[in-house]
Coordinates of C-alpha atoms and ligand atoms in Angstrom, one line a residue:
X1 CA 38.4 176.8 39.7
X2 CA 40.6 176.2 42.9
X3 CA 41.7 172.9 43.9
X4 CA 43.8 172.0 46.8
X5 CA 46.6 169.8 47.6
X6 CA 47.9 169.4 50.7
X7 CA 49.7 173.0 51.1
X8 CA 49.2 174.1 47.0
X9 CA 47.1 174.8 45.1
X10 CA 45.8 173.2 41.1
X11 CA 44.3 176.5 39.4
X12 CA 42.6 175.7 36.4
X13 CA 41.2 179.0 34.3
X14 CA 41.2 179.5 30.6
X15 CA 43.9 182.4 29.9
X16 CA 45.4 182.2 33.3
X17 CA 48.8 182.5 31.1
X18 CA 47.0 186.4 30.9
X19 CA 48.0 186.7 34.4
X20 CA 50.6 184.7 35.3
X21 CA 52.4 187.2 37.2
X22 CA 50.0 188.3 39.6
X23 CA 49.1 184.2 40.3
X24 CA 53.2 184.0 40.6
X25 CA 53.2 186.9 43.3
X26 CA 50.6 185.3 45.4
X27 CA 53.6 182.8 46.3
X28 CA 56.7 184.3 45.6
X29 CA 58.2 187.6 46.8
X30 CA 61.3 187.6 44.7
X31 CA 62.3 188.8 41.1
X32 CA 63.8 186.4 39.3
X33 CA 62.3 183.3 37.4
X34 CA 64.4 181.0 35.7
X35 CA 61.6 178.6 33.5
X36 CA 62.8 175.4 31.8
X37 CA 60.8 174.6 28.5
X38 CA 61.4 172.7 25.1
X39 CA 62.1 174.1 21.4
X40 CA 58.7 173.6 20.5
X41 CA 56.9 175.8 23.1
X42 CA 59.3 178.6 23.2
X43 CA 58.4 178.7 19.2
X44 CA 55.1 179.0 20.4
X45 CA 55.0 181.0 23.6
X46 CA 58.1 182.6 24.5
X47 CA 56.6 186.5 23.3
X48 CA 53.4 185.7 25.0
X49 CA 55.8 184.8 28.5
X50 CA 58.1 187.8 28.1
X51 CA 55.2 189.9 28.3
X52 CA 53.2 188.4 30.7
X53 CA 56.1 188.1 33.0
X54 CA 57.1 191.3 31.8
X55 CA 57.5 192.6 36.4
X56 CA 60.3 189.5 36.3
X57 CA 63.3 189.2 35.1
X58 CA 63.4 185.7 33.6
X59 CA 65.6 183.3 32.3
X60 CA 64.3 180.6 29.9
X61 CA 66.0 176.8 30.2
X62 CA 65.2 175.2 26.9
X63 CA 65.8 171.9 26.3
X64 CA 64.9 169.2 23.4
X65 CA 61.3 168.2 23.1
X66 CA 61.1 164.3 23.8
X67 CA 61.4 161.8 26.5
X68 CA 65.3 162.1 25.3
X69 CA 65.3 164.8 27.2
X70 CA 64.5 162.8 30.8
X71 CA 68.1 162.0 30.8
X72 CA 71.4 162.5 33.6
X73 CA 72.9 164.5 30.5
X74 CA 70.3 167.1 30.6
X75 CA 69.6 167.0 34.4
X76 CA 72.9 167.7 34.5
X77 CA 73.3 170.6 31.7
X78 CA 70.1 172.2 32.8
X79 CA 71.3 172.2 36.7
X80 CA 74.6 173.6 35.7
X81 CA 73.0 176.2 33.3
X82 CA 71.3 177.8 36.7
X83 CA 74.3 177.5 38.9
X84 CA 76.2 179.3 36.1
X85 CA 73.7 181.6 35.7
X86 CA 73.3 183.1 38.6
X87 CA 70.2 180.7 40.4
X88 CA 70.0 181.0 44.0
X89 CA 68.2 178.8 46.8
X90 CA 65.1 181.1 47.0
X91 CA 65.0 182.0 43.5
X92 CA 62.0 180.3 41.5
X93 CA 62.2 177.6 39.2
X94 CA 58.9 177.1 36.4
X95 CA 58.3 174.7 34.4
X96 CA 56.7 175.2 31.1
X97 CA 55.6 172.5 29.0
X98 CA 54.5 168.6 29.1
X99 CA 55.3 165.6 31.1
X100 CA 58.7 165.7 29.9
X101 CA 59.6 169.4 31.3
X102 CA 57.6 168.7 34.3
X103 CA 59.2 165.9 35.6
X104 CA 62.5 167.0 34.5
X105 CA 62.3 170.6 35.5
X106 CA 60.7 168.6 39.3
X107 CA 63.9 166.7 39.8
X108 CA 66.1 169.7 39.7
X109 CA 64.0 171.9 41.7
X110 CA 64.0 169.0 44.4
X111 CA 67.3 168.6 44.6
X112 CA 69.3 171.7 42.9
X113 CA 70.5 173.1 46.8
X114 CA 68.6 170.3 48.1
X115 CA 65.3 172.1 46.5
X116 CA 64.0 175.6 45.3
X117 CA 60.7 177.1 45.0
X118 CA 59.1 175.5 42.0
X119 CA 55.9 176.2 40.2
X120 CA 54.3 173.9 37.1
X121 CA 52.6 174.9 34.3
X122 CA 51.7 172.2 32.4
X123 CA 51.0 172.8 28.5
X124 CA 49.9 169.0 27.0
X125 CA 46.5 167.4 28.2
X126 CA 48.6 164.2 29.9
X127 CA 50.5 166.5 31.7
X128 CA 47.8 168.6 33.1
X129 CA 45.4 165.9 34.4
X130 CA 48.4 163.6 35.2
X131 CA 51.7 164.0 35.6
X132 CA 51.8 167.7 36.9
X133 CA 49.2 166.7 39.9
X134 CA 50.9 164.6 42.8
X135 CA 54.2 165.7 43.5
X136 CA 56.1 163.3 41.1
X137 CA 59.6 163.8 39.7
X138 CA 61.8 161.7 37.5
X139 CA 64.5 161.4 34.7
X140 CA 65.0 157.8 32.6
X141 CA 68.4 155.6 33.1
X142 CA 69.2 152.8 30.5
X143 CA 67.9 150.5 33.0
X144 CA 64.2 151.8 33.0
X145 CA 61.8 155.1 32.8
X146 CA 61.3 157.2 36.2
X147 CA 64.4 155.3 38.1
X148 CA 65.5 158.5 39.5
X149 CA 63.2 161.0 41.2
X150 CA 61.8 162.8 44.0
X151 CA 58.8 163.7 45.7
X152 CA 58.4 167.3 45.4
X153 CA 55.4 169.2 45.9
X154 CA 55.4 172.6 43.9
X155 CA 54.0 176.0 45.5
X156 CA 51.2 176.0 42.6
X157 CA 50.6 174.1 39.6
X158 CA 48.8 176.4 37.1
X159 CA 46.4 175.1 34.0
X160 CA 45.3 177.2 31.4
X161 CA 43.4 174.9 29.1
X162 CA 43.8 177.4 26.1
X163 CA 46.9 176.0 25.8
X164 CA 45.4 173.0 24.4
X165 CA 44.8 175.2 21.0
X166 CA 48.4 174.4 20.3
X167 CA 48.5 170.9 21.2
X168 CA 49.4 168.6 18.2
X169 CA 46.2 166.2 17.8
X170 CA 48.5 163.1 18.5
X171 CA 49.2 164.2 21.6
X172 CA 45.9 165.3 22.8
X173 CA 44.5 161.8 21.9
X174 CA 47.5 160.5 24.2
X175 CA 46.4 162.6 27.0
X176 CA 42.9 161.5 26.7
X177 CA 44.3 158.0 27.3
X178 CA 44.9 159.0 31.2
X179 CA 41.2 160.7 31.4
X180 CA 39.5 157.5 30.1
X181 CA 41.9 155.8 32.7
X182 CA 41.0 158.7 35.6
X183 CA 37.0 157.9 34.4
X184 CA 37.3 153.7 34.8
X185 CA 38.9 154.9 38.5
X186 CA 36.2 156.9 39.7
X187 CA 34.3 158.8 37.2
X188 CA 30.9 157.2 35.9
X189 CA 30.2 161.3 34.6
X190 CA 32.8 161.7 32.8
X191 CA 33.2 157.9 31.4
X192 CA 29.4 158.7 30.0
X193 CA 30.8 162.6 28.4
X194 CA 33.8 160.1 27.1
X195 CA 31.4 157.8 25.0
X196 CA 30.0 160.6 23.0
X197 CA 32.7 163.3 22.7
X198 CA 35.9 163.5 21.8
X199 CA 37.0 167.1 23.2
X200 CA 36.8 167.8 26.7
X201 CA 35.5 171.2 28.3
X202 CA 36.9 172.4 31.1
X203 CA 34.3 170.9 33.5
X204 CA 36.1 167.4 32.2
X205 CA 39.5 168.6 32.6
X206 CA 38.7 169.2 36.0
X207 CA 36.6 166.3 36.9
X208 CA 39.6 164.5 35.4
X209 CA 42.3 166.2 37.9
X210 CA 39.8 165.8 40.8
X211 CA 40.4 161.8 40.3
X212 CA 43.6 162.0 40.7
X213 CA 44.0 165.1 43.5
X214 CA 41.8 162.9 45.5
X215 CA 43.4 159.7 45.2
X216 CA 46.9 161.5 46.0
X217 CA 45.5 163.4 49.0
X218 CA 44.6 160.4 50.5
X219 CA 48.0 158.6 49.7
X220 CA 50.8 161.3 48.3
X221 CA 53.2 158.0 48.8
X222 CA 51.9 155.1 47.3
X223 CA 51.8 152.9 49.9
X224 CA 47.7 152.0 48.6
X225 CA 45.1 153.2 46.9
X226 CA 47.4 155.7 44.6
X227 CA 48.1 152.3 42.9
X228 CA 45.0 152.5 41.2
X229 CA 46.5 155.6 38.9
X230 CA 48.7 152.3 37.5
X231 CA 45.3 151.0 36.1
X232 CA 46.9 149.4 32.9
X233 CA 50.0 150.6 33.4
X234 CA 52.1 147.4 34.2
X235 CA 50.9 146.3 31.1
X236 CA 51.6 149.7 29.2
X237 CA 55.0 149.8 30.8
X238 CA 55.8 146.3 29.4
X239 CA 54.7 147.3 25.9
X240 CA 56.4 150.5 25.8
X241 CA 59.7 148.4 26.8
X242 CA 59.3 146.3 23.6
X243 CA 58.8 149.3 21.4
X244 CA 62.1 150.4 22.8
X245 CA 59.7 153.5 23.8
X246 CA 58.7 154.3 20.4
X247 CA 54.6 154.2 20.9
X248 CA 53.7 157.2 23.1
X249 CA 52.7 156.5 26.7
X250 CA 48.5 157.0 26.4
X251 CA 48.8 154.9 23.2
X252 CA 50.7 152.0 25.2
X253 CA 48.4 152.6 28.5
X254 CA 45.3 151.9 26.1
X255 CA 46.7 148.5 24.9
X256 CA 48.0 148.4 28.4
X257 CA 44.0 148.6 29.9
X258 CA 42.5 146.1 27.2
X259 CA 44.8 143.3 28.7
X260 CA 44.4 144.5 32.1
X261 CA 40.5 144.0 31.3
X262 CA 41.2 140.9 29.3
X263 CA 43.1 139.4 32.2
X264 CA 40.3 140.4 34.6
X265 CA 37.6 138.8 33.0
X266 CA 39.7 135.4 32.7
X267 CA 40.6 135.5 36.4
X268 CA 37.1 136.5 37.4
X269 CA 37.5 140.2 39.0
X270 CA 36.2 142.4 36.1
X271 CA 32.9 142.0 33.6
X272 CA 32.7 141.1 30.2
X273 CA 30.9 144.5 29.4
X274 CA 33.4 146.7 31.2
X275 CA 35.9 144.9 28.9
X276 CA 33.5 146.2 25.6
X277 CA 32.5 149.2 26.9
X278 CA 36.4 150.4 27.4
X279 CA 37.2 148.4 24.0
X280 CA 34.7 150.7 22.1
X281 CA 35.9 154.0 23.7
X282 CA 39.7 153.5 23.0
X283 CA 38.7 152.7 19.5
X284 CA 36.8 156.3 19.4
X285 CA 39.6 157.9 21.0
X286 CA 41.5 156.2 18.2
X287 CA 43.5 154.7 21.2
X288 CA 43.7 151.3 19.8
X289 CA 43.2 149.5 17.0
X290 CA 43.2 146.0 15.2
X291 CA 45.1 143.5 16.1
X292 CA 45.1 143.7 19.4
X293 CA 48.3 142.5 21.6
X294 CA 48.3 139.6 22.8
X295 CA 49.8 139.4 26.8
X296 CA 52.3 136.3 25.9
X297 CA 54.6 139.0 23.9
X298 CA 54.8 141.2 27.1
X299 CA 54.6 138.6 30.2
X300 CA 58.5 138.3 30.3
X301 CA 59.1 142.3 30.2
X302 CA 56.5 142.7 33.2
X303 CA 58.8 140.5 36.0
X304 CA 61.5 143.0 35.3
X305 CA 60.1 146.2 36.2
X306 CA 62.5 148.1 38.7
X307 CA 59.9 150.0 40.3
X308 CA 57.9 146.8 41.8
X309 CA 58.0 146.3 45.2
X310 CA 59.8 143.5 46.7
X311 CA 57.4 141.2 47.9
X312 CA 56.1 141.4 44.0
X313 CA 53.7 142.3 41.8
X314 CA 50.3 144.4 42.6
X315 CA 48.3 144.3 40.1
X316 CA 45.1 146.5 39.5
X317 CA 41.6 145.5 38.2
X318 CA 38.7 146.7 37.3
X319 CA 35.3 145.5 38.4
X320 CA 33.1 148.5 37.5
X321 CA 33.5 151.9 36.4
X322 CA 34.9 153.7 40.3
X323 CA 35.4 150.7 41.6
X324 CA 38.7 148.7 41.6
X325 CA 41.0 146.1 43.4
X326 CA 44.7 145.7 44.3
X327 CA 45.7 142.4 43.9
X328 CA 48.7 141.1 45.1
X329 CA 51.2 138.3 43.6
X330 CA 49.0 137.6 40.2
X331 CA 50.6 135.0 38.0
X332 CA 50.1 135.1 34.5
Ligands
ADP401 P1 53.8 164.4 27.6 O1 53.2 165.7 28.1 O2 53.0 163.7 26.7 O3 54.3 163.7 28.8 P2 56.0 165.9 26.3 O4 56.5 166.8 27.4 O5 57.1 165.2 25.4 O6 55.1 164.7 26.8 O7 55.0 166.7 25.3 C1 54.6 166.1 24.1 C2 54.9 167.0 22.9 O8 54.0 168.0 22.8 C3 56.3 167.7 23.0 O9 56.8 167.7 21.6 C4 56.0 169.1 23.4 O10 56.9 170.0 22.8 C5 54.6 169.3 22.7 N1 53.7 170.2 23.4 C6 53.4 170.2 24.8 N2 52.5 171.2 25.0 C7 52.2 171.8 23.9 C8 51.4 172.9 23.5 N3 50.6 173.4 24.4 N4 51.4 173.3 22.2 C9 52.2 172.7 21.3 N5 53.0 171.6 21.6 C10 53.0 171.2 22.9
ZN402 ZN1 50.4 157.1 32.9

């Protein structure tokens, strides 16, 4: 399955990895790959990328796994690394792994020689129908997650779902936290696969990423409706601030949409059973689970976020499953 974005294109296949280097060839004419991964995934793949890529000659990156890892330091280490070794401005730059490689791996390519080919192949379930679609980069300051970043648009992103075989169950359930999310914005389908299974095939992956490839299509910048892909997230931003980042993002995201619903229902905008119907899925998903947060512990830790715009807060809720409002200035 081909999907496009503006000028690139999302491939989704099951053992694409197979043929990586013919997909690669399609849009780059050079030799040389340098691909920045984590410890974990070169354990796992790096024999299976050597001979794949066996027509390149490649050069692996390999950082810690972890949102540690989103840092100036190893922007800065993994940047020098290529200088050092040889990178040039039309050389191509991969990145190999989850969120955390992705949005890393984006911010160098967009601004290593003010930007160099760049290609993402996302290997955890969040990255694939999340943050690998749309063109966002970032790294983490002390002050805040994403602070620093860049729009840059890759020349493919590539998504072999086999992958997935690998994925620590932990982290799939934390992926599955942005598909239940990418279902409430506008996928009634897939929210009704979602109720009864807790796998996805591919044709769910893809419905997944078609949610959001639409959405960023129709507004790569975020000046409107891409604000509906922060559906529970000011919330879930808020909560992974007072865990000092220890709960994973999905897991936070999940709390983050129960009060998000909660709220709705009080102020009017969203129905009680939308509230139960997403309560009893992120307690399948194993999302979520007894007791509940409460907003009042978060409320303070919303008014700081960096990222809000300057006329304050938007906030999104849910009225029905695809449909949603942007609300602005909400007090809570
Ligand atoms: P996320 O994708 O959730 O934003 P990370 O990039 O930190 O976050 O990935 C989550 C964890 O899963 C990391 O420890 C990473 O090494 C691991 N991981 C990612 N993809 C795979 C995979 N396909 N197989 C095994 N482990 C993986
Ligand atoms: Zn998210």
């Amino acid at each position: 399955m081909i999907l496009n974005l503006n000028a690139y294109e999302i491939k989704i296949e099951n053992n694409l990895i197979d043929n990586l280097a013919e997909e690669i060839k399609k849009v780059y004419s050079n030799d040389r790959i340098f691909i920045v991964t984590d410890k974990n995934l070169i354990r796992l793949y790096e024999s299976k990328l050597r001979t794949t890529l066996k027509d390149f000659k490649i050069d692996f990156v390999i950082v810690e796994p972890g949102e540690h890892s989103k840092s100036l330091h190893t922007y800065e280490v993994v940047s020098r690394y290529l200088i050092q070794n040889g990178m040039r401005r039309n050389h191509l730059l991969v990145a190999f792994g989850g969120g955390v490689i992705g949005d890393l791996a984006g911010f160098v390519a967009g601004t290593l020689y003010r930007g160099v080919p760049f290609i993402q192949i996302p290997t955890s379930l969040l990255a694939m129908v999340d943050s690998s679609i749309g063109g966002k980069t970032g790294i983490d300051v002390k002050e805040g997650k994403n602070l620093l970043g860049v729009f840059k648009n890759p020349k493919a992103v590539y998504i072999d779902p086999m992958l997935l075989n690998t994925l620590p169950e932990v982290e799939y359930r934390n992926g599955m936290a942005e598909v239940i999310k990418a279902a409430i914005i506008n996928d009634k389908a897939l929210f009704e696969y979602l109720k009864k299974h807790d796998r996805l095939t591919i044709k769910e992956l893809i419905a997944a990423i078609e949610v959001k490839r639409k959405i960023v299509l129709e507004d790569p910048f975020e000046e409107n409706i891409r604000m509906y892909l922060n559906f529970g997230h000011t919330f879930g931003h808020a909560i992974e601030k007072h865990f000092d980042y220890s709960i994973k993002h999905g897991f936070a995201i999940s709390y983050g949409m129960i009060l998000s619903l909660e709220e709705g229902v009080r102020l009017g905008y969203t129905p009680k059973w939308l509230y139960e119907e997403v309560k009893a899925m992120l307690f399948k998903h194993q999302l979520i689970k007894e007791p509940l947060y409460k907003k009042d512990e978060f409320i303070h830790l919303i008014s700081t976020d960096k990222k809000q715009l300057a006329d304050g807060l938007r906030f999104v809720f849910a009225k029905d499953i695809g449909q949603l409002e942007i609300v602005k200035g909400v007090k809570f």
